[in-house]
Amino acid sequence: MEDAKSREMAVYVSLDLAYISDGLIKDIRQRVHKACPTISVRKIILSATHTHTSLVFDGEFYKHPGGDIMSTEECQQLIAEKATDAIVEAWNERKVRRIGRAFSHAVVGHNRYAVYAGGTGQMYGSTNKDDYAHIGGYEDHSLGMVFTWNSNGPLAGVMLSIPCPSQVDENIEQFSADYWHEIRVELRARLGSQLQVLSLCSAAGDQTPHFLLYGREEAEMRTRRGISERQEIALRVADAVERALSCTLPMEVGETPLCHSVQAMKLTALKVTRDQCLWAEKAVEYWRTTSVDESSWFPVNLKRVIQNWKNKVVSPPFPVEIHVVKIGDLVIASNPFELFLDYGLQIKTRSPAAQTLLVQLAGGRGMYLPSQRALGAGGYGANPVVSSVGPEGGHELVEATLKTIKKMFRS
């Protein structure tokens, strides 16, 4: 995207990956600068759909199994090459488009925490237990959309923001975009084979496409219809997109000035508590009873938490890069976390924009950013093993994002 008058720009790149690493960002930006110096590389926003079945480009999580298998370095090189080619091609062939924003709902994500009578929570915990109390938080079924049309009329593309990671299938041994593949296929079947779909994951750190409730009933209905869970999601999303498109017109020329803010800041790190240290010690003992290699990333991080508590180590502030793009009365704000819904909803509801789209897992690997109530319940995703930033830093992120948005609307 480019504003011809101000020469402002924004480049969104959606990748079917689990996350975006700092190394991958640096690699792609360096390649783009070399290939096309007219692009301001700081205005490139890389985001992940969080599919669990994609290329492994970071050696921290998996050891190379040996044999004729690409290394993590080779995987990153392939991703960087493809992304750079796509960015440069899109930039050199960019065209004037008409745009229109839209909003709808489709059931895709669900809160993934079960909370029990004692107040403890568990990711994907069973709800068929005597002490099951409630689901751990809110669910967001909203869909944020930006349509683009060619100058001569036909629909060219849609930017689609869904508050749910793309992880229906988490352990299959094949490369897959997960439910985003079925969404793209379904939308192109309905709206044109050349339709471009920009896939964005909105704030969804505590969301999942899996069912903690009604899973049996949903499976039965899919069997009756003869479709998969991913196809069911695609049909729901495509129906919502078509409804929104039917009443959405392009904005008038001159109504869509572009403004793009890039802010580097540091957020207060999550402090390890005694209870979290005790939990980590129990988890280490559990891992020792399994066949899992204790040198793998999770046991290593557990031991780090224990040592930080015992040695009273205070983690330094966590650096992040925050992007806010304003197009007319629309705002698109990004962050590098698996951002729990509470924070995303705070930004959306307090934003002065007519519509606010959020993009998580963008611009770095922030891991989970849990809410205060999630930390109280505990469980995977709500502890310092996989969370560098907690509620204090989450508040700082919300306020900084809103401050930038409000400033844009005062300009």
mmCIF file of C-alpha atoms in Angstrom:
data_model
loop_
_atom_site.group_PDB
_atom_site.id
_atom_site.type_symbol
_atom_site.label_atom_id
_atom_site.label_comp_id
_atom_site.label_asym_id
_atom_site.label_seq_id
_atom_site.Cartn_x
_atom_site.Cartn_y
_atom_site.Cartn_z
ATOM 1 C CA MET A 1 0.000 0.000 0.000
ATOM 2 C CA GLU A 2 1.196 3.488 -0.827
ATOM 3 C CA ASP A 3 -0.141 7.012 -0.469
ATOM 4 C CA ALA A 4 0.926 8.733 -3.688
ATOM 5 C CA LYS A 5 0.744 12.207 -2.165
ATOM 6 C CA SER A 6 2.685 11.659 1.050
ATOM 7 C CA ARG A 7 4.760 8.733 -0.288
ATOM 8 C CA GLU A 8 3.777 6.854 2.864
ATOM 9 C CA MET A 9 3.750 3.090 2.539
ATOM 10 C CA ALA A 10 2.900 -0.165 4.273
ATOM 11 C CA VAL A 11 3.807 -3.680 3.156
ATOM 12 C CA TYR A 12 1.888 -6.568 4.744
ATOM 13 C CA VAL A 13 3.217 -10.095 4.332
ATOM 14 C CA SER A 14 1.272 -13.049 5.692
ATOM 15 C CA LEU A 15 3.227 -16.285 6.085
ATOM 16 C CA ASP A 16 1.853 -19.732 6.856
ATOM 17 C CA LEU A 17 4.265 -20.250 9.743
ATOM 18 C CA ALA A 18 3.951 -20.786 13.495
ATOM 19 C CA TYR A 19 5.626 -17.454 14.295
ATOM 20 C CA ILE A 20 7.993 -14.794 12.948
ATOM 21 C CA SER A 21 11.521 -14.723 14.344
ATOM 22 C CA ASP A 22 13.724 -11.666 14.655
ATOM 23 C CA GLY A 23 16.277 -13.376 12.438
ATOM 24 C CA LEU A 24 13.736 -13.954 9.684
ATOM 25 C CA ILE A 25 12.657 -10.311 9.772
ATOM 26 C CA LYS A 26 16.243 -9.125 9.518
ATOM 27 C CA ASP A 27 16.984 -11.536 6.672
ATOM 28 C CA ILE A 28 13.953 -10.500 4.601
ATOM 29 C CA ARG A 29 14.446 -6.788 5.158
ATOM 30 C CA GLN A 30 18.083 -6.987 4.110
ATOM 31 C CA ARG A 31 17.164 -8.883 0.957
ATOM 32 C CA VAL A 32 14.374 -6.451 0.079
ATOM 33 C CA HIS A 33 16.608 -3.422 0.598
ATOM 34 C CA LYS A 34 19.184 -4.912 -1.745
ATOM 35 C CA ALA A 35 16.616 -5.882 -4.380
ATOM 36 C CA CYS A 36 14.423 -2.765 -4.204
ATOM 37 C CA PRO A 37 15.903 0.201 -2.289
ATOM 38 C CA THR A 38 12.766 2.317 -2.876
ATOM 39 C CA ILE A 39 10.918 0.227 -0.285
ATOM 40 C CA SER A 40 11.319 1.474 3.278
ATOM 41 C CA VAL A 41 12.042 -1.851 4.959
ATOM 42 C CA ARG A 42 10.902 -0.606 8.384
ATOM 43 C CA LYS A 43 7.419 -0.408 6.863
ATOM 44 C CA ILE A 44 7.391 -4.147 6.083
ATOM 45 C CA ILE A 45 5.105 -6.056 8.471
ATOM 46 C CA LEU A 46 5.596 -9.821 8.581
ATOM 47 C CA SER A 47 2.912 -11.875 10.348
ATOM 48 C CA ALA A 48 2.222 -15.580 10.885
ATOM 49 C CA THR A 49 -1.055 -17.489 10.699
ATOM 50 C CA HIS A 50 0.265 -19.857 13.400
ATOM 51 C CA THR A 51 -0.138 -23.080 11.498
ATOM 52 C CA HIS A 52 1.600 -25.891 13.380
ATOM 53 C CA THR A 53 2.530 -27.808 10.237
ATOM 54 C CA SER A 54 4.976 -25.644 8.358
ATOM 55 C CA LEU A 55 8.705 -25.227 7.840
ATOM 56 C CA VAL A 56 10.936 -25.388 10.918
ATOM 57 C CA PHE A 57 13.347 -22.468 10.569
ATOM 58 C CA ASP A 58 14.467 -22.073 14.180
ATOM 59 C CA GLY A 59 16.752 -24.653 15.782
ATOM 60 C CA GLU A 60 15.579 -23.860 19.319
ATOM 61 C CA PHE A 61 12.503 -26.097 19.192
ATOM 62 C CA TYR A 62 13.531 -29.163 17.213
ATOM 63 C CA LYS A 63 16.771 -31.010 16.707
ATOM 64 C CA HIS A 64 17.667 -32.012 13.170
ATOM 65 C CA PRO A 65 16.718 -35.708 12.809
ATOM 66 C CA GLY A 66 19.525 -36.418 10.361
ATOM 67 C CA GLY A 67 19.292 -37.676 6.833
ATOM 68 C CA ASP A 68 18.259 -35.837 3.691
ATOM 69 C CA ILE A 69 16.154 -33.216 5.477
ATOM 70 C CA MET A 70 16.498 -29.461 5.159
ATOM 71 C CA SER A 71 18.258 -27.717 8.018
ATOM 72 C CA THR A 72 16.638 -24.821 9.864
ATOM 73 C CA GLU A 73 19.069 -22.482 8.082
ATOM 74 C CA GLU A 74 17.999 -23.823 4.688
ATOM 75 C CA CYS A 75 14.344 -23.444 5.647
ATOM 76 C CA GLN A 76 14.835 -19.817 6.665
ATOM 77 C CA GLN A 77 16.688 -19.117 3.430
ATOM 78 C CA LEU A 78 13.823 -20.588 1.398
ATOM 79 C CA ILE A 79 11.214 -18.562 3.304
ATOM 80 C CA ALA A 80 13.234 -15.367 3.002
ATOM 81 C CA GLU A 81 13.781 -15.846 -0.740
ATOM 82 C CA LYS A 82 10.089 -16.493 -1.429
ATOM 83 C CA ALA A 83 8.929 -13.614 0.768
ATOM 84 C CA THR A 84 11.407 -11.195 -0.797
ATOM 85 C CA ASP A 85 10.351 -12.173 -4.311
ATOM 86 C CA ALA A 86 6.684 -11.677 -3.387
ATOM 87 C CA ILE A 87 7.312 -8.264 -1.798
ATOM 88 C CA VAL A 88 9.370 -6.928 -4.698
ATOM 89 C CA GLU A 89 6.939 -8.264 -7.302
ATOM 90 C CA ALA A 90 3.930 -6.820 -5.493
ATOM 91 C CA TRP A 91 5.647 -3.463 -5.084
ATOM 92 C CA ASN A 92 6.814 -3.175 -8.676
ATOM 93 C CA GLU A 93 3.406 -4.198 -10.024
ATOM 94 C CA ARG A 94 1.276 -2.244 -7.547
ATOM 95 C CA LYS A 95 -1.877 -0.654 -8.924
ATOM 96 C CA VAL A 96 -4.393 1.908 -7.768
ATOM 97 C CA ARG A 97 -7.216 0.081 -6.020
ATOM 98 C CA ARG A 98 -10.474 1.139 -4.477
ATOM 99 C CA ILE A 99 -10.997 -0.152 -0.949
ATOM 100 C CA GLY A 100 -13.860 -0.703 1.431
ATOM 101 C CA ARG A 101 -13.877 -1.974 5.010
ATOM 102 C CA ALA A 102 -16.414 -4.406 6.460
ATOM 103 C CA PHE A 103 -17.276 -6.363 9.595
ATOM 104 C CA SER A 104 -19.085 -9.611 10.327
ATOM 105 C CA HIS A 105 -19.056 -12.693 12.551
ATOM 106 C CA ALA A 106 -18.284 -16.378 12.032
ATOM 107 C CA VAL A 107 -17.644 -19.009 14.687
ATOM 108 C CA VAL A 108 -14.008 -20.084 14.313
ATOM 109 C CA GLY A 109 -12.204 -19.731 17.641
ATOM 110 C CA HIS A 110 -13.071 -20.821 21.168
ATOM 111 C CA ASN A 111 -11.440 -20.128 24.515
ATOM 112 C CA ARG A 112 -9.050 -22.987 25.156
ATOM 113 C CA TYR A 113 -8.884 -23.002 28.962
ATOM 114 C CA ALA A 114 -10.997 -25.082 31.305
ATOM 115 C CA VAL A 115 -11.078 -23.765 34.886
ATOM 116 C CA TYR A 116 -11.857 -26.005 37.843
ATOM 117 C CA ALA A 117 -13.431 -25.538 41.271
ATOM 118 C CA GLY A 118 -10.113 -24.730 42.939
ATOM 119 C CA GLY A 119 -9.460 -21.902 40.462
ATOM 120 C CA THR A 120 -6.738 -23.670 38.474
ATOM 121 C CA GLY A 121 -6.871 -23.684 34.701
ATOM 122 C CA GLN A 122 -5.633 -26.063 32.032
ATOM 123 C CA MET A 123 -5.220 -25.573 28.315
ATOM 124 C CA TYR A 124 -7.511 -28.067 26.523
ATOM 125 C CA GLY A 125 -8.584 -29.332 29.945
ATOM 126 C CA SER A 126 -11.467 -31.766 30.146
ATOM 127 C CA THR A 127 -14.906 -30.280 30.807
ATOM 128 C CA ASN A 128 -16.215 -33.751 31.667
ATOM 129 C CA LYS A 129 -14.858 -33.706 35.214
ATOM 130 C CA ASP A 130 -16.709 -33.378 38.489
ATOM 131 C CA ASP A 131 -14.781 -30.253 39.475
ATOM 132 C CA TYR A 132 -15.136 -28.458 36.105
ATOM 133 C CA ALA A 133 -16.331 -24.897 36.816
ATOM 134 C CA HIS A 134 -16.224 -22.733 33.698
ATOM 135 C CA ILE A 135 -14.397 -21.722 30.525
ATOM 136 C CA GLY A 136 -11.468 -19.410 31.171
ATOM 137 C CA GLY A 137 -12.516 -16.330 29.216
ATOM 138 C CA TYR A 138 -14.308 -14.635 26.367
ATOM 139 C CA GLU A 139 -14.550 -15.795 22.757
ATOM 140 C CA ASP A 140 -14.294 -13.423 19.807
ATOM 141 C CA HIS A 141 -16.088 -14.473 16.613
ATOM 142 C CA SER A 142 -15.639 -11.181 14.792
ATOM 143 C CA LEU A 143 -14.218 -10.939 11.282
ATOM 144 C CA GLY A 144 -12.455 -7.758 10.178
ATOM 145 C CA MET A 145 -12.317 -7.255 6.414
ATOM 146 C CA VAL A 146 -10.860 -4.849 3.882
ATOM 147 C CA PHE A 147 -11.955 -5.410 0.283
ATOM 148 C CA THR A 148 -10.042 -4.101 -2.720
ATOM 149 C CA TRP A 149 -11.477 -3.562 -6.188
ATOM 150 C CA ASN A 150 -9.811 -3.005 -9.536
ATOM 151 C CA SER A 151 -10.318 0.441 -11.015
ATOM 152 C CA ASN A 152 -12.684 -1.043 -13.618
ATOM 153 C CA GLY A 153 -14.909 -2.691 -11.037
ATOM 154 C CA PRO A 154 -14.126 -6.371 -10.289
ATOM 155 C CA LEU A 155 -13.168 -7.470 -6.787
ATOM 156 C CA ALA A 156 -9.405 -7.994 -6.542
ATOM 157 C CA GLY A 157 -8.748 -9.065 -2.962
ATOM 158 C CA VAL A 158 -9.710 -9.207 0.686
ATOM 159 C CA MET A 159 -7.699 -8.641 3.854
ATOM 160 C CA LEU A 160 -9.266 -10.921 6.438
ATOM 161 C CA SER A 161 -8.519 -10.792 10.177
ATOM 162 C CA ILE A 162 -9.711 -13.796 12.226
ATOM 163 C CA PRO A 163 -9.118 -14.034 16.010
ATOM 164 C CA CYS A 164 -8.015 -17.659 15.969
ATOM 165 C CA PRO A 165 -4.734 -19.450 15.208
ATOM 166 C CA SER A 166 -4.721 -21.754 12.197
ATOM 167 C CA GLN A 167 -4.256 -25.042 14.030
ATOM 168 C CA VAL A 168 -7.095 -27.492 13.514
ATOM 169 C CA ASP A 169 -4.448 -30.065 12.585
ATOM 170 C CA GLU A 170 -1.461 -29.718 14.900
ATOM 171 C CA ASN A 171 0.498 -32.910 14.336
ATOM 172 C CA ILE A 172 0.100 -34.003 10.731
ATOM 173 C CA GLU A 173 3.293 -34.790 8.827
ATOM 174 C CA GLN A 174 2.743 -32.514 5.855
ATOM 175 C CA PHE A 175 3.047 -28.829 5.063
ATOM 176 C CA SER A 176 -0.313 -27.179 5.505
ATOM 177 C CA ALA A 177 -1.832 -23.728 5.876
ATOM 178 C CA ASP A 178 -4.511 -25.482 7.942
ATOM 179 C CA TYR A 179 -7.980 -23.891 7.734
ATOM 180 C CA TRP A 180 -6.679 -20.905 5.766
ATOM 181 C CA HIS A 181 -6.202 -23.239 2.788
ATOM 182 C CA GLU A 182 -9.885 -24.179 2.774
ATOM 183 C CA ILE A 183 -10.877 -20.515 3.257
ATOM 184 C CA ARG A 184 -8.837 -19.447 0.234
ATOM 185 C CA VAL A 185 -10.256 -22.262 -1.903
ATOM 186 C CA GLU A 186 -13.847 -21.487 -0.878
ATOM 187 C CA LEU A 187 -13.556 -17.722 -1.359
ATOM 188 C CA ARG A 188 -11.987 -18.129 -4.794
ATOM 189 C CA ALA A 189 -14.710 -20.569 -5.811
ATOM 190 C CA ARG A 190 -17.353 -17.996 -4.877
ATOM 191 C CA LEU A 191 -15.696 -14.673 -5.692
ATOM 192 C CA GLY A 192 -13.241 -15.427 -8.492
ATOM 193 C CA SER A 193 -10.246 -17.682 -9.039
ATOM 194 C CA GLN A 194 -7.844 -14.724 -9.061
ATOM 195 C CA LEU A 195 -8.970 -13.343 -5.703
ATOM 196 C CA GLN A 196 -6.061 -12.447 -3.436
ATOM 197 C CA VAL A 197 -6.591 -13.311 0.249
ATOM 198 C CA LEU A 198 -4.367 -11.686 2.887
ATOM 199 C CA SER A 199 -4.648 -13.949 5.944
ATOM 200 C CA LEU A 200 -4.219 -12.237 9.315
ATOM 201 C CA CYS A 201 -4.493 -13.668 12.832
ATOM 202 C CA SER A 202 -6.104 -11.191 15.209
ATOM 203 C CA ALA A 203 -5.529 -11.204 18.982
ATOM 204 C CA ALA A 204 -6.046 -14.863 19.926
ATOM 205 C CA GLY A 205 -3.503 -15.992 22.512
ATOM 206 C CA ASP A 206 -6.169 -17.893 24.470
ATOM 207 C CA GLN A 207 -8.239 -19.006 21.460
ATOM 208 C CA THR A 208 -8.317 -22.278 19.514
ATOM 209 C CA PRO A 209 -10.398 -23.849 16.753
ATOM 210 C CA HIS A 210 -10.770 -26.933 19.003
ATOM 211 C CA PHE A 211 -13.914 -27.544 21.033
ATOM 212 C CA LEU A 212 -13.864 -27.823 24.810
ATOM 213 C CA LEU A 213 -17.659 -27.788 24.706
ATOM 214 C CA TYR A 214 -20.006 -29.394 22.162
ATOM 215 C CA GLY A 215 -17.193 -31.228 20.392
ATOM 216 C CA ARG A 216 -19.211 -34.431 20.080
ATOM 217 C CA GLU A 217 -22.244 -32.643 18.673
ATOM 218 C CA GLU A 218 -20.170 -30.648 16.194
ATOM 219 C CA ALA A 219 -18.402 -33.802 14.980
ATOM 220 C CA GLU A 220 -21.731 -35.541 14.449
ATOM 221 C CA MET A 221 -23.089 -32.671 12.349
ATOM 222 C CA ARG A 222 -19.934 -32.548 10.204
ATOM 223 C CA THR A 223 -20.268 -36.274 9.598
ATOM 224 C CA ARG A 224 -23.864 -35.771 8.482
ATOM 225 C CA ARG A 225 -22.750 -33.104 6.038
ATOM 226 C CA GLY A 226 -19.693 -35.063 4.909
ATOM 227 C CA ILE A 227 -17.166 -32.272 5.534
ATOM 228 C CA SER A 228 -14.040 -31.797 7.632
ATOM 229 C CA GLU A 229 -13.594 -29.363 10.520
ATOM 230 C CA ARG A 230 -11.455 -27.140 8.314
ATOM 231 C CA GLN A 231 -14.107 -27.124 5.582
ATOM 232 C CA GLU A 232 -16.768 -26.239 8.155
ATOM 233 C CA ILE A 233 -14.711 -23.200 9.193
ATOM 234 C CA ALA A 234 -14.214 -22.188 5.555
ATOM 235 C CA LEU A 235 -17.953 -22.333 4.841
ATOM 236 C CA ARG A 236 -18.760 -20.219 7.893
ATOM 237 C CA VAL A 237 -16.134 -17.622 7.004
ATOM 238 C CA ALA A 238 -17.077 -17.498 3.319
ATOM 239 C CA ASP A 239 -20.756 -17.020 4.202
ATOM 240 C CA ALA A 240 -19.818 -14.092 6.455
ATOM 241 C CA VAL A 241 -17.562 -12.549 3.801
ATOM 242 C CA GLU A 242 -20.293 -12.761 1.169
ATOM 243 C CA ARG A 243 -22.836 -11.135 3.497
ATOM 244 C CA ALA A 244 -20.448 -8.308 4.264
ATOM 245 C CA LEU A 245 -19.468 -7.841 0.623
ATOM 246 C CA SER A 246 -23.097 -7.588 -0.454
ATOM 247 C CA CYS A 247 -23.514 -4.322 1.473
ATOM 248 C CA THR A 248 -20.026 -2.852 1.151
ATOM 249 C CA LEU A 249 -19.049 -0.211 -1.379
ATOM 250 C CA PRO A 250 -15.605 1.269 -2.078
ATOM 251 C CA MET A 251 -14.706 4.469 -0.299
ATOM 252 C CA GLU A 252 -14.726 7.580 -2.433
ATOM 253 C CA VAL A 253 -11.421 8.718 -3.908
ATOM 254 C CA GLY A 254 -9.685 11.039 -1.454
ATOM 255 C CA GLU A 255 -11.236 9.404 1.631
ATOM 256 C CA THR A 256 -8.384 6.970 2.224
ATOM 257 C CA PRO A 257 -5.149 8.780 3.142
ATOM 258 C CA LEU A 258 -2.509 6.389 4.462
ATOM 259 C CA CYS A 259 -0.516 6.881 7.655
ATOM 260 C CA HIS A 260 1.937 4.315 9.050
ATOM 261 C CA SER A 261 3.584 4.540 12.458
ATOM 262 C CA VAL A 262 6.445 2.237 13.495
ATOM 263 C CA GLN A 263 7.343 2.332 17.181
ATOM 264 C CA ALA A 264 10.166 0.510 18.943
ATOM 265 C CA MET A 265 9.544 0.187 22.658
ATOM 266 C CA LYS A 266 10.370 -2.007 25.643
ATOM 267 C CA LEU A 267 7.734 -3.695 27.782
ATOM 268 C CA THR A 268 8.092 -4.690 31.422
ATOM 269 C CA ALA A 269 9.044 -8.354 31.625
ATOM 270 C CA LEU A 270 6.976 -10.918 33.487
ATOM 271 C CA LYS A 271 8.321 -11.493 36.998
ATOM 272 C CA VAL A 272 8.601 -15.091 38.213
ATOM 273 C CA THR A 273 6.628 -15.872 41.383
ATOM 274 C CA ARG A 274 7.227 -18.543 44.002
ATOM 275 C CA ASP A 275 4.136 -20.467 42.892
ATOM 276 C CA GLN A 276 5.379 -20.475 39.305
ATOM 277 C CA CYS A 277 8.745 -21.792 40.470
ATOM 278 C CA LEU A 278 7.044 -24.603 42.380
ATOM 279 C CA TRP A 279 4.941 -25.435 39.331
ATOM 280 C CA ALA A 280 8.065 -25.534 37.170
ATOM 281 C CA GLU A 281 9.822 -27.857 39.642
ATOM 282 C CA LYS A 282 6.898 -30.301 39.504
ATOM 283 C CA ALA A 283 6.882 -30.099 35.721
ATOM 284 C CA VAL A 284 10.611 -30.880 35.546
ATOM 285 C CA GLU A 285 10.059 -33.976 37.677
ATOM 286 C CA TYR A 286 7.292 -35.057 35.338
ATOM 287 C CA TRP A 287 9.541 -34.626 32.303
ATOM 288 C CA ARG A 288 12.197 -36.740 34.003
ATOM 289 C CA THR A 289 9.733 -39.642 34.167
ATOM 290 C CA THR A 290 9.088 -39.491 30.417
ATOM 291 C CA SER A 291 11.285 -40.401 27.488
ATOM 292 C CA VAL A 292 11.532 -36.778 26.368
ATOM 293 C CA ASP A 293 15.014 -35.342 26.046
ATOM 294 C CA GLU A 294 15.595 -32.935 28.942
ATOM 295 C CA SER A 295 17.698 -30.780 26.625
ATOM 296 C CA SER A 296 14.625 -29.933 24.526
ATOM 297 C CA TRP A 297 13.246 -26.415 24.671
ATOM 298 C CA PHE A 298 10.441 -26.897 27.224
ATOM 299 C CA PRO A 299 12.459 -28.590 30.011
ATOM 300 C CA VAL A 300 15.242 -26.060 29.395
ATOM 301 C CA ASN A 301 12.806 -23.171 29.862
ATOM 302 C CA LEU A 302 11.372 -24.802 32.979
ATOM 303 C CA LYS A 303 14.846 -24.930 34.514
ATOM 304 C CA ARG A 304 15.427 -21.306 33.515
ATOM 305 C CA VAL A 305 12.321 -20.252 35.449
ATOM 306 C CA ILE A 306 13.500 -22.171 38.519
ATOM 307 C CA GLN A 307 16.978 -20.641 38.407
ATOM 308 C CA ASN A 308 15.606 -17.133 37.867
ATOM 309 C CA TRP A 309 13.470 -17.460 40.999
ATOM 310 C CA LYS A 310 16.213 -18.937 43.146
ATOM 311 C CA ASN A 311 18.818 -16.412 41.979
ATOM 312 C CA LYS A 312 16.337 -13.505 42.112
ATOM 313 C CA VAL A 313 17.046 -12.705 38.461
ATOM 314 C CA VAL A 314 14.999 -9.828 37.085
ATOM 315 C CA SER A 315 14.511 -10.130 33.331
ATOM 316 C CA PRO A 316 15.257 -6.985 31.323
ATOM 317 C CA PRO A 317 12.462 -5.114 29.507
ATOM 318 C CA PHE A 318 11.283 -6.942 26.398
ATOM 319 C CA PRO A 319 11.884 -5.069 23.095
ATOM 320 C CA VAL A 320 9.025 -4.967 20.572
ATOM 321 C CA GLU A 321 8.196 -3.279 17.276
ATOM 322 C CA ILE A 322 4.633 -1.989 17.042
ATOM 323 C CA HIS A 323 2.996 -0.993 13.747
ATOM 324 C CA VAL A 324 -0.170 1.080 13.417
ATOM 325 C CA VAL A 325 -1.555 1.784 9.941
ATOM 326 C CA LYS A 326 -4.441 4.212 9.378
ATOM 327 C CA ILE A 327 -6.370 4.108 6.091
ATOM 328 C CA GLY A 328 -9.171 6.656 6.170
ATOM 329 C CA ASP A 329 -11.242 5.789 9.249
ATOM 330 C CA LEU A 330 -9.787 2.281 9.472
ATOM 331 C CA VAL A 331 -6.874 1.258 11.723
ATOM 332 C CA ILE A 332 -4.732 -1.890 11.555
ATOM 333 C CA ALA A 333 -2.470 -2.435 14.582
ATOM 334 C CA SER A 334 0.081 -5.213 15.011
ATOM 335 C CA ASN A 335 2.090 -6.799 17.820
ATOM 336 C CA PRO A 336 4.535 -9.744 18.050
ATOM 337 C CA PHE A 337 2.683 -11.770 20.714
ATOM 338 C CA GLU A 338 0.144 -14.510 21.019
ATOM 339 C CA LEU A 339 -1.975 -11.813 22.589
ATOM 340 C CA PHE A 340 -4.708 -12.863 25.003
ATOM 341 C CA LEU A 341 -8.120 -11.622 24.001
ATOM 342 C CA ASP A 342 -8.562 -9.235 26.939
ATOM 343 C CA TYR A 343 -5.838 -6.942 25.583
ATOM 344 C CA GLY A 344 -7.080 -7.072 22.008
ATOM 345 C CA LEU A 345 -10.599 -6.165 23.060
ATOM 346 C CA GLN A 346 -9.313 -3.264 25.160
ATOM 347 C CA ILE A 347 -7.637 -1.825 22.064
ATOM 348 C CA LYS A 348 -10.632 -2.411 19.799
ATOM 349 C CA THR A 349 -13.253 -0.973 22.151
ATOM 350 C CA ARG A 350 -11.245 2.118 23.109
ATOM 351 C CA SER A 351 -10.009 2.928 19.607
ATOM 352 C CA PRO A 352 -11.504 6.063 18.014
ATOM 353 C CA ALA A 353 -11.377 4.411 14.577
ATOM 354 C CA ALA A 354 -14.626 3.370 12.899
ATOM 355 C CA GLN A 355 -13.075 -0.093 12.661
ATOM 356 C CA THR A 356 -9.917 -1.506 14.223
ATOM 357 C CA LEU A 357 -8.204 -4.649 12.947
ATOM 358 C CA LEU A 358 -5.509 -6.330 15.023
ATOM 359 C CA VAL A 359 -2.659 -8.516 13.800
ATOM 360 C CA GLN A 360 -0.801 -10.693 16.306
ATOM 361 C CA LEU A 361 2.376 -12.743 15.737
ATOM 362 C CA ALA A 362 3.696 -9.834 13.671
ATOM 363 C CA GLY A 363 7.149 -8.316 13.800
ATOM 364 C CA GLY A 364 8.997 -10.777 16.040
ATOM 365 C CA ARG A 365 8.525 -13.694 18.424
ATOM 366 C CA GLY A 366 6.935 -12.440 21.613
ATOM 367 C CA MET A 367 5.401 -15.779 22.699
ATOM 368 C CA TYR A 368 2.281 -15.565 24.884
ATOM 369 C CA LEU A 369 1.088 -12.399 26.592
ATOM 370 C CA PRO A 370 -1.418 -13.684 29.193
ATOM 371 C CA SER A 371 -4.010 -11.668 31.071
ATOM 372 C CA GLN A 372 -4.054 -11.284 34.848
ATOM 373 C CA ARG A 373 -6.960 -13.701 35.263
ATOM 374 C CA ALA A 374 -5.210 -16.266 33.065
ATOM 375 C CA LEU A 375 -2.059 -16.042 35.186
ATOM 376 C CA GLY A 376 -4.182 -16.619 38.263
ATOM 377 C CA ALA A 377 -5.519 -19.867 36.817
ATOM 378 C CA GLY A 378 -2.172 -20.939 35.359
ATOM 379 C CA GLY A 379 -1.595 -23.586 32.730
ATOM 380 C CA TYR A 380 0.423 -23.630 29.524
ATOM 381 C CA GLY A 381 0.523 -20.203 27.898
ATOM 382 C CA ALA A 382 0.015 -18.420 31.192
ATOM 383 C CA ASN A 383 3.385 -18.836 32.879
ATOM 384 C CA PRO A 384 6.942 -17.520 32.437
ATOM 385 C CA VAL A 385 8.074 -20.703 30.668
ATOM 386 C CA VAL A 386 6.445 -19.414 27.470
ATOM 387 C CA SER A 387 5.643 -15.820 28.430
ATOM 388 C CA SER A 388 8.241 -13.075 28.404
ATOM 389 C CA VAL A 389 5.713 -10.337 29.163
ATOM 390 C CA GLY A 390 2.771 -10.312 31.576
ATOM 391 C CA PRO A 391 -0.118 -8.032 32.587
ATOM 392 C CA GLU A 392 2.078 -5.011 33.374
ATOM 393 C CA GLY A 393 3.671 -5.141 29.936
ATOM 394 C CA GLY A 394 0.289 -5.942 28.393
ATOM 395 C CA HIS A 395 -1.104 -2.727 29.844
ATOM 396 C CA GLU A 396 1.871 -0.823 28.424
ATOM 397 C CA LEU A 397 1.255 -2.355 24.982
ATOM 398 C CA VAL A 398 -2.438 -1.452 25.036
ATOM 399 C CA GLU A 399 -1.790 2.135 26.119
ATOM 400 C CA ALA A 400 1.032 2.682 23.618
ATOM 401 C CA THR A 401 -1.070 1.324 20.749
ATOM 402 C CA LEU A 402 -4.071 3.454 21.694
ATOM 403 C CA LYS A 403 -1.913 6.552 22.138
ATOM 404 C CA THR A 404 -0.623 6.159 18.581
ATOM 405 C CA ILE A 405 -4.105 5.554 17.171
ATOM 406 C CA LYS A 406 -5.549 8.595 18.941
ATOM 407 C CA LYS A 407 -2.676 10.761 17.778
ATOM 408 C CA MET A 408 -3.345 9.731 14.179
ATOM 409 C CA PHE A 409 -6.975 10.797 14.454
ATOM 410 C CA ARG A 410 -6.032 14.172 15.929
ATOM 411 C CA SER A 411 -3.629 14.921 13.053
#
